[in-house]
Amino acid sequence: MAFIISVILYSIFFVLPVVAEEPPAFTFVTYNVENLFDCRHDTLKNDYEFLPDGNRKWTWGRYKKKVNDIGRVLHEIGEPNVTGVDYKGFHIPDVVVLCEVENDSVILSLTRRSMLRSVGYRFIITQSQDQRGVDVSILYNPLTFRPDTSFSIRVNPIKDFAPTRDILYIKGTTRAGEKLHVFALHAPSRSSGEAHTEPYRMAVSDMVTHHVDSILASEPLANIIVAGDFNDYSYNKSLKHLGEKLRHVSKDAKGYDEKNTRVSGTYYFQGEWGSLDHILVSPAIADKVSQCYVFDREWLLERDAQGNLKPMRTYRGPIYHGGVSDHLPLVMKIAEW
């Protein structure tokens, strides 16, 4: 009997072929979710427009729909073969940068009360001086990314400009044992004119560059990701400045279903696609990036007057429109992680 058992065990461990499924790629997402506010007033912030009695009539029903829709977006990004990647099973994004979120309350709703509640996401969020209360947050899957350091980086206001959002920095370790530095930002908008506001966005770019240079000086092969809403295009000074030390891997990113949607950016303005959202990485990561694309599911889009698809936003001016965001998510995959 002992001999028979030995033969069986030998067959299992040494004779039969072992099929090892390659783990899914490390998935990184950046997404401006267009004014994710709750319906409560923060006494220190100018959030009156996003209250039930505000000019946008922001109700709990509309808020819950938006939270659920954002959860659905991140869930669908994790679905198998959504981009033709040959792996089996569901794999939720490992790290997600979210721009235009009000506070930890909305992130708790997203991670605990939407369809993401079973994922177990944890998060870190800034506490910026932005007058409307807009902040930047990072979600992470604790099973695949373990942070050990995080802090906010304040950008000193420029004369005649209101305070902007803090830059969020986080350092941690991936499931493959890789050390990773992430900078998440939401640069000042262009609302008072591109040329007039450019110095403020350059101040943000300078601040990130300073910290990136410090890391690379002591760790030349450091894994660094800089991502978020830059409110600039790839040809603008702020992106070119960052591109001196980092690789702009999202520069030519298009929709994964671009043949059908014609999506060639994350943002649609005056009839043209472009990207205000970007992902830049250090040289140590650049060659490991297997994909970088815009997530362009058709339920996130609508037709303009010319019949072209564009993001279906939550509001058109003060009028509720029911979409998820005026931006589309940007997704990067790192195969070797």
CSV table of C-alpha atoms in Angstrom, one decimal:
chain,number,residue,atom,x,y,z
A,1,MET,CA,0.0,0.0,0.0
A,2,ALA,CA,2.8,2.4,0.9
A,3,PHE,CA,4.4,1.7,-2.5
A,4,ILE,CA,1.2,2.5,-4.4
A,5,ILE,CA,0.7,5.7,-2.5
A,6,SER,CA,4.3,6.7,-3.3
A,7,VAL,CA,3.7,6.1,-7.0
A,8,ILE,CA,0.6,8.2,-7.0
A,9,LEU,CA,2.3,11.1,-5.2
A,10,TYR,CA,5.3,10.9,-7.6
A,11,SER,CA,2.9,11.1,-10.6
A,12,ILE,CA,1.1,14.1,-9.1
A,13,PHE,CA,4.3,16.1,-8.4
A,14,PHE,CA,6.8,15.0,-11.0
A,15,VAL,CA,5.1,13.4,-13.9
A,16,LEU,CA,1.9,15.3,-14.5
A,17,PRO,CA,2.4,18.7,-16.1
A,18,VAL,CA,2.0,21.7,-13.9
A,19,VAL,CA,-0.1,24.6,-15.4
A,20,ALA,CA,0.8,27.9,-13.8
A,21,GLU,CA,-1.5,30.7,-14.9
A,22,GLU,CA,0.4,34.0,-15.4
A,23,PRO,CA,-0.9,36.6,-12.9
A,24,PRO,CA,-2.8,39.6,-14.4
A,25,ALA,CA,-1.0,42.8,-15.1
A,26,PHE,CA,-0.7,45.4,-12.4
A,27,THR,CA,-3.5,47.9,-13.3
A,28,PHE,CA,-3.3,51.6,-12.6
A,29,VAL,CA,-6.1,54.0,-13.3
A,30,THR,CA,-6.5,57.8,-13.1
A,31,TYR,CA,-10.0,59.3,-13.4
A,32,ASN,CA,-11.5,62.7,-12.9
A,33,VAL,CA,-15.0,61.9,-11.7
A,34,GLU,CA,-16.5,65.4,-12.2
A,35,ASN,CA,-17.5,67.0,-8.9
A,36,LEU,CA,-18.2,64.0,-6.6
A,37,PHE,CA,-19.8,65.9,-3.7
A,38,ASP,CA,-22.0,64.6,-1.0
A,39,CYS,CA,-25.2,66.5,-0.1
A,40,ARG,CA,-24.0,67.9,3.3
A,41,HIS,CA,-22.6,71.4,3.7
A,42,ASP,CA,-19.0,71.7,4.9
A,43,THR,CA,-19.0,74.9,6.9
A,44,LEU,CA,-15.4,75.7,5.8
A,45,LYS,CA,-16.0,75.3,2.1
A,46,ASN,CA,-18.0,76.9,-0.7
A,47,ASP,CA,-20.0,73.8,-1.6
A,48,TYR,CA,-23.5,75.4,-1.7
A,49,GLU,CA,-24.1,74.5,-5.4
A,50,PHE,CA,-24.0,70.8,-4.5
A,51,LEU,CA,-26.7,70.8,-1.9
A,52,PRO,CA,-30.3,69.8,-2.3
A,53,ASP,CA,-31.4,73.4,-2.2
A,54,GLY,CA,-28.4,74.7,-4.2
A,55,ASN,CA,-28.6,75.8,-7.8
A,56,ARG,CA,-27.8,72.3,-9.1
A,57,LYS,CA,-30.4,70.6,-6.9
A,58,TRP,CA,-27.9,67.9,-5.9
A,59,THR,CA,-30.1,65.3,-4.2
A,60,TRP,CA,-29.2,62.1,-2.4
A,61,GLY,CA,-30.7,60.1,-5.3
A,62,ARG,CA,-28.5,61.7,-7.8
A,63,TYR,CA,-25.5,61.3,-5.5
A,64,LYS,CA,-26.1,57.6,-5.0
A,65,LYS,CA,-26.5,57.1,-8.7
A,66,LYS,CA,-23.2,58.8,-9.4
A,67,VAL,CA,-21.4,56.8,-6.7
A,68,ASN,CA,-22.8,53.5,-8.1
A,69,ASP,CA,-21.8,54.5,-11.7
A,70,ILE,CA,-18.2,55.2,-10.7
A,71,GLY,CA,-18.1,51.9,-8.9
A,72,ARG,CA,-19.4,50.2,-12.1
A,73,VAL,CA,-16.7,51.9,-14.2
A,74,LEU,CA,-13.9,50.6,-12.0
A,75,HIS,CA,-15.6,47.2,-11.7
A,76,GLU,CA,-15.8,46.9,-15.5
A,77,ILE,CA,-12.2,47.9,-16.0
A,78,GLY,CA,-11.4,44.8,-14.0
A,79,GLU,CA,-13.5,42.4,-16.1
A,80,PRO,CA,-11.5,39.8,-18.0
A,81,ASN,CA,-10.6,40.3,-21.7
A,82,VAL,CA,-12.1,43.8,-21.8
A,83,THR,CA,-9.1,44.9,-23.7
A,84,GLY,CA,-8.1,41.7,-25.4
A,85,VAL,CA,-5.6,40.8,-22.6
A,86,ASP,CA,-5.5,37.0,-22.4
A,87,TYR,CA,-6.0,36.2,-18.8
A,88,LYS,CA,-8.8,34.5,-16.9
A,89,GLY,CA,-10.9,35.9,-14.1
A,90,PHE,CA,-11.8,39.2,-12.6
A,91,HIS,CA,-9.0,41.6,-11.6
A,92,ILE,CA,-10.0,44.9,-10.1
A,93,PRO,CA,-7.6,47.9,-10.6
A,94,ASP,CA,-4.7,47.8,-8.1
A,95,VAL,CA,-4.3,51.6,-7.7
A,96,VAL,CA,-6.8,54.3,-8.7
A,97,VAL,CA,-6.2,58.0,-8.7
A,98,LEU,CA,-9.5,59.9,-8.3
A,99,CYS,CA,-9.7,63.7,-9.0
A,100,GLU,CA,-12.5,66.1,-8.0
A,101,VAL,CA,-13.7,64.3,-4.9
A,102,GLU,CA,-15.0,66.3,-2.0
A,103,ASN,CA,-14.0,64.4,1.1
A,104,ASP,CA,-13.5,61.0,2.8
A,105,SER,CA,-17.3,60.6,3.1
A,106,VAL,CA,-17.8,60.2,-0.7
A,107,ILE,CA,-14.9,57.8,-0.9
A,108,LEU,CA,-16.4,55.7,1.9
A,109,SER,CA,-19.6,55.6,-0.1
A,110,LEU,CA,-17.8,54.5,-3.2
A,111,THR,CA,-15.7,51.8,-1.5
A,112,ARG,CA,-18.3,50.6,1.0
A,113,ARG,CA,-21.7,51.1,-0.5
A,114,SER,CA,-21.3,50.8,-4.3
A,115,MET,CA,-20.6,47.6,-6.2
A,116,LEU,CA,-17.0,47.9,-5.0
A,117,ARG,CA,-18.0,47.1,-1.5
A,118,SER,CA,-16.7,43.5,-1.8
A,119,VAL,CA,-13.3,44.5,-3.2
A,120,GLY,CA,-11.9,45.8,0.1
A,121,TYR,CA,-10.4,49.0,-1.3
A,122,ARG,CA,-8.6,51.2,1.1
A,123,PHE,CA,-7.9,54.9,0.4
A,124,ILE,CA,-5.9,58.0,1.2
A,125,ILE,CA,-7.2,61.5,0.5
A,126,THR,CA,-5.8,65.0,0.7
A,127,GLN,CA,-7.2,67.8,2.9
A,128,SER,CA,-6.5,70.7,0.5
A,129,GLN,CA,-7.2,74.4,0.9
A,130,ASP,CA,-9.3,74.4,-2.3
A,131,GLN,CA,-12.2,76.8,-1.6
A,132,ARG,CA,-14.8,74.4,-3.0
A,133,GLY,CA,-13.4,71.5,-1.0
A,134,VAL,CA,-12.2,69.5,-4.0
A,135,ASP,CA,-9.5,67.0,-3.2
A,136,VAL,CA,-7.5,64.1,-4.7
A,137,SER,CA,-7.7,60.5,-3.5
A,138,ILE,CA,-5.9,57.2,-4.1
A,139,LEU,CA,-7.7,53.9,-3.8
A,140,TYR,CA,-5.6,50.8,-3.5
A,141,ASN,CA,-6.2,47.1,-3.2
A,142,PRO,CA,-4.3,46.0,0.0
A,143,LEU,CA,-3.8,42.5,-1.4
A,144,THR,CA,-1.7,43.8,-4.3
A,145,PHE,CA,-0.3,47.2,-3.0
A,146,ARG,CA,0.9,47.9,0.5
A,147,PRO,CA,1.6,51.6,1.3
A,148,ASP,CA,4.1,52.5,4.0
A,149,THR,CA,4.4,56.3,3.5
A,150,SER,CA,2.0,59.0,2.3
A,151,PHE,CA,1.6,62.7,2.7
A,152,SER,CA,0.2,65.8,1.0
A,153,ILE,CA,2.4,68.3,-0.8
A,154,ARG,CA,1.1,71.8,-0.7
A,155,VAL,CA,1.6,74.1,-3.6
A,156,ASN,CA,2.0,77.7,-2.5
A,157,PRO,CA,-0.8,79.9,-4.0
A,158,ILE,CA,0.3,82.4,-6.6
A,159,LYS,CA,-0.8,86.1,-6.2
A,160,ASP,CA,-4.4,86.7,-7.3
A,161,PHE,CA,-5.1,83.0,-7.5
A,162,ALA,CA,-7.2,80.9,-5.0
A,163,PRO,CA,-5.4,77.9,-3.3
A,164,THR,CA,-5.3,74.8,-5.4
A,165,ARG,CA,-5.4,71.1,-4.6
A,166,ASP,CA,-2.6,69.4,-2.8
A,167,ILE,CA,-0.5,66.8,-4.5
A,168,LEU,CA,-0.9,63.4,-2.9
A,169,TYR,CA,2.3,61.3,-2.5
A,170,ILE,CA,2.2,57.6,-1.6
A,171,LYS,CA,5.0,55.0,-1.5
A,172,GLY,CA,4.5,51.3,-1.1
A,173,THR,CA,5.2,47.8,-2.3
A,174,THR,CA,3.4,45.9,-5.1
A,175,ARG,CA,2.5,42.2,-4.9
A,176,ALA,CA,5.7,41.4,-6.8
A,177,GLY,CA,7.8,43.1,-4.2
A,178,GLU,CA,8.5,46.2,-6.4
A,179,LYS,CA,8.8,49.5,-4.5
A,180,LEU,CA,6.5,52.2,-6.1
A,181,HIS,CA,6.3,55.9,-5.7
A,182,VAL,CA,3.0,57.6,-6.8
A,183,PHE,CA,2.2,61.3,-7.2
A,184,ALA,CA,-1.5,62.1,-7.7
A,185,LEU,CA,-2.4,65.6,-8.8
A,186,HIS,CA,-5.3,67.8,-10.0
A,187,ALA,CA,-3.7,71.0,-11.4
A,188,PRO,CA,-5.4,74.4,-11.5
A,189,SER,CA,-8.1,74.8,-14.1
A,190,ARG,CA,-8.1,77.0,-17.2
A,191,SER,CA,-11.4,78.7,-16.3
A,192,SER,CA,-10.0,82.2,-16.3
A,193,GLY,CA,-7.9,81.6,-19.5
A,194,GLU,CA,-5.1,79.2,-20.5
A,195,ALA,CA,-2.3,81.8,-20.7
A,196,HIS,CA,-3.4,83.5,-17.4
A,197,THR,CA,-3.5,80.3,-15.4
A,198,GLU,CA,-0.4,78.6,-16.9
A,199,PRO,CA,2.0,79.9,-14.3
A,200,TYR,CA,0.0,78.1,-11.6
A,201,ARG,CA,0.1,74.8,-13.4
A,202,MET,CA,3.8,75.3,-13.9
A,203,ALA,CA,4.2,75.7,-10.2
A,204,VAL,CA,2.5,72.3,-9.7
A,205,SER,CA,4.8,70.8,-12.4
A,206,ASP,CA,7.9,72.4,-10.7
A,207,MET,CA,6.8,71.0,-7.3
A,208,VAL,CA,6.4,67.4,-8.7
A,209,THR,CA,9.7,67.7,-10.6
A,210,HIS,CA,11.5,68.7,-7.4
A,211,HIS,CA,10.3,65.7,-5.5
A,212,VAL,CA,10.9,63.3,-8.5
A,213,ASP,CA,14.5,64.6,-8.8
A,214,SER,CA,15.1,64.0,-5.1
A,215,ILE,CA,13.9,60.4,-5.4
A,216,LEU,CA,16.0,59.7,-8.5
A,217,ALA,CA,19.1,61.3,-7.0
A,218,SER,CA,19.2,58.7,-4.3
A,219,GLU,CA,17.5,55.9,-6.2
A,220,PRO,CA,18.2,56.1,-10.0
A,221,LEU,CA,16.2,53.1,-10.8
A,222,ALA,CA,13.1,54.1,-8.7
A,223,ASN,CA,9.7,53.1,-9.9
A,224,ILE,CA,7.7,56.4,-10.1
A,225,ILE,CA,4.2,57.2,-11.5
A,226,VAL,CA,2.9,60.7,-11.8
A,227,ALA,CA,-0.8,60.8,-12.7
A,228,GLY,CA,-4.0,62.8,-12.6
A,229,ASP,CA,-5.8,65.8,-14.2
A,230,PHE,CA,-3.1,68.2,-15.3
A,231,ASN,CA,-5.5,70.6,-17.0
A,232,ASP,CA,-3.0,70.8,-19.8
A,233,TYR,CA,-2.3,68.9,-23.0
A,234,SER,CA,0.8,67.0,-23.9
A,235,TYR,CA,2.2,69.9,-25.9
A,236,ASN,CA,1.9,72.4,-23.0
A,237,LYS,CA,4.9,73.5,-20.9
A,238,SER,CA,3.9,71.7,-17.7
A,239,LEU,CA,3.9,68.3,-19.4
A,240,LYS,CA,7.0,69.0,-21.4
A,241,HIS,CA,8.8,70.0,-18.2
A,242,LEU,CA,7.8,66.7,-16.4
A,243,GLY,CA,8.8,64.8,-19.6
A,244,GLU,CA,12.4,65.8,-19.2
A,245,LYS,CA,12.8,63.2,-16.4
A,246,LEU,CA,9.8,61.0,-17.0
A,247,ARG,CA,8.3,59.1,-19.9
A,248,HIS,CA,4.8,60.2,-21.0
A,249,VAL,CA,3.3,56.8,-21.6
A,250,SER,CA,-0.3,58.0,-22.1
A,251,LYS,CA,0.6,60.6,-24.7
A,252,ASP,CA,-0.9,58.7,-27.6
A,253,ALA,CA,-3.5,56.7,-25.6
A,254,LYS,CA,-6.8,56.0,-27.4
A,255,GLY,CA,-10.0,54.2,-26.5
A,256,TYR,CA,-9.7,50.4,-26.3
A,257,ASP,CA,-12.7,50.4,-28.6
A,258,GLU,CA,-11.4,53.3,-30.7
A,259,LYS,CA,-12.4,51.7,-34.0
A,260,ASN,CA,-16.1,51.9,-33.0
A,261,THR,CA,-16.1,55.0,-30.7
A,262,ARG,CA,-13.4,57.1,-32.3
A,263,VAL,CA,-12.3,58.1,-28.8
A,264,SER,CA,-8.7,59.4,-28.9
A,265,GLY,CA,-8.5,61.2,-25.6
A,266,THR,CA,-10.0,61.5,-22.1
A,267,TYR,CA,-11.7,64.9,-22.7
A,268,TYR,CA,-13.8,66.3,-25.5
A,269,PHE,CA,-13.8,70.1,-26.1
A,270,GLN,CA,-15.2,72.1,-29.0
A,271,GLY,CA,-15.7,69.0,-31.2
A,272,GLU,CA,-12.2,67.6,-30.6
A,273,TRP,CA,-10.7,64.8,-28.4
A,274,GLY,CA,-7.7,65.6,-26.3
A,275,SER,CA,-6.3,64.5,-23.0
A,276,LEU,CA,-6.1,66.6,-19.8
A,277,ASP,CA,-5.4,63.5,-17.9
A,278,HIS,CA,-2.0,61.9,-18.1
A,279,ILE,CA,0.3,59.2,-16.8
A,280,LEU,CA,4.0,59.7,-16.7
A,281,VAL,CA,6.5,57.1,-15.4
A,282,SER,CA,10.2,56.9,-14.6
A,283,PRO,CA,12.5,55.1,-17.1
A,284,ALA,CA,12.6,52.0,-14.8
A,285,ILE,CA,8.9,51.4,-15.5
A,286,ALA,CA,8.5,52.6,-19.1
A,287,ASP,CA,9.6,49.5,-20.8
A,288,LYS,CA,7.4,47.3,-18.6
A,289,VAL,CA,4.2,49.1,-19.5
A,290,SER,CA,2.2,46.7,-21.6
A,291,GLN,CA,-0.9,48.9,-22.3
A,292,CYS,CA,-2.1,52.4,-21.8
A,293,TYR,CA,-5.6,53.2,-23.1
A,294,VAL,CA,-8.7,55.2,-22.5
A,295,PHE,CA,-11.7,53.3,-21.1
A,296,ASP,CA,-14.4,54.1,-23.6
A,297,ARG,CA,-17.4,51.9,-22.8
A,298,GLU,CA,-20.4,53.2,-24.8
A,299,TRP,CA,-22.6,53.7,-21.7
A,300,LEU,CA,-20.2,56.4,-20.7
A,301,LEU,CA,-20.7,58.3,-24.0
A,302,GLU,CA,-23.4,60.2,-25.9
A,303,ARG,CA,-23.7,61.9,-29.3
A,304,ASP,CA,-23.0,65.5,-29.9
A,305,ALA,CA,-24.9,67.6,-32.5
A,306,GLN,CA,-22.6,66.3,-35.3
A,307,GLY,CA,-23.2,62.7,-34.2
A,308,ASN,CA,-19.8,62.2,-32.7
A,309,LEU,CA,-19.4,60.4,-29.3
A,310,LYS,CA,-18.3,62.4,-26.3
A,311,PRO,CA,-18.3,61.8,-22.5
A,312,MET,CA,-21.8,62.0,-21.0
A,313,ARG,CA,-21.3,64.4,-18.1
A,314,THR,CA,-23.3,64.7,-14.9
A,315,TYR,CA,-24.2,68.3,-15.5
A,316,ARG,CA,-24.5,70.6,-18.5
A,317,GLY,CA,-24.0,73.9,-16.8
A,318,PRO,CA,-26.5,73.9,-14.0
A,319,ILE,CA,-28.8,71.3,-15.7
A,320,TYR,CA,-28.6,67.7,-14.4
A,321,HIS,CA,-27.8,65.4,-17.3
A,322,GLY,CA,-27.3,62.1,-15.5
A,323,GLY,CA,-23.9,61.0,-16.9
A,324,VAL,CA,-20.9,59.8,-14.9
A,325,SER,CA,-18.2,62.4,-15.8
A,326,ASP,CA,-17.0,64.8,-18.4
A,327,HIS,CA,-13.7,62.9,-18.4
A,328,LEU,CA,-13.0,59.2,-19.3
A,329,PRO,CA,-10.7,57.0,-17.2
A,330,LEU,CA,-7.1,56.4,-18.3
A,331,VAL,CA,-5.8,52.9,-17.7
A,332,MET,CA,-2.2,51.6,-17.6
A,333,LYS,CA,-1.1,48.0,-17.2
A,334,ILE,CA,2.4,46.8,-16.2
A,335,ALA,CA,2.7,43.2,-17.2
A,336,GLU,CA,5.7,42.2,-15.1
A,337,TRP,CA,4.2,43.2,-11.8
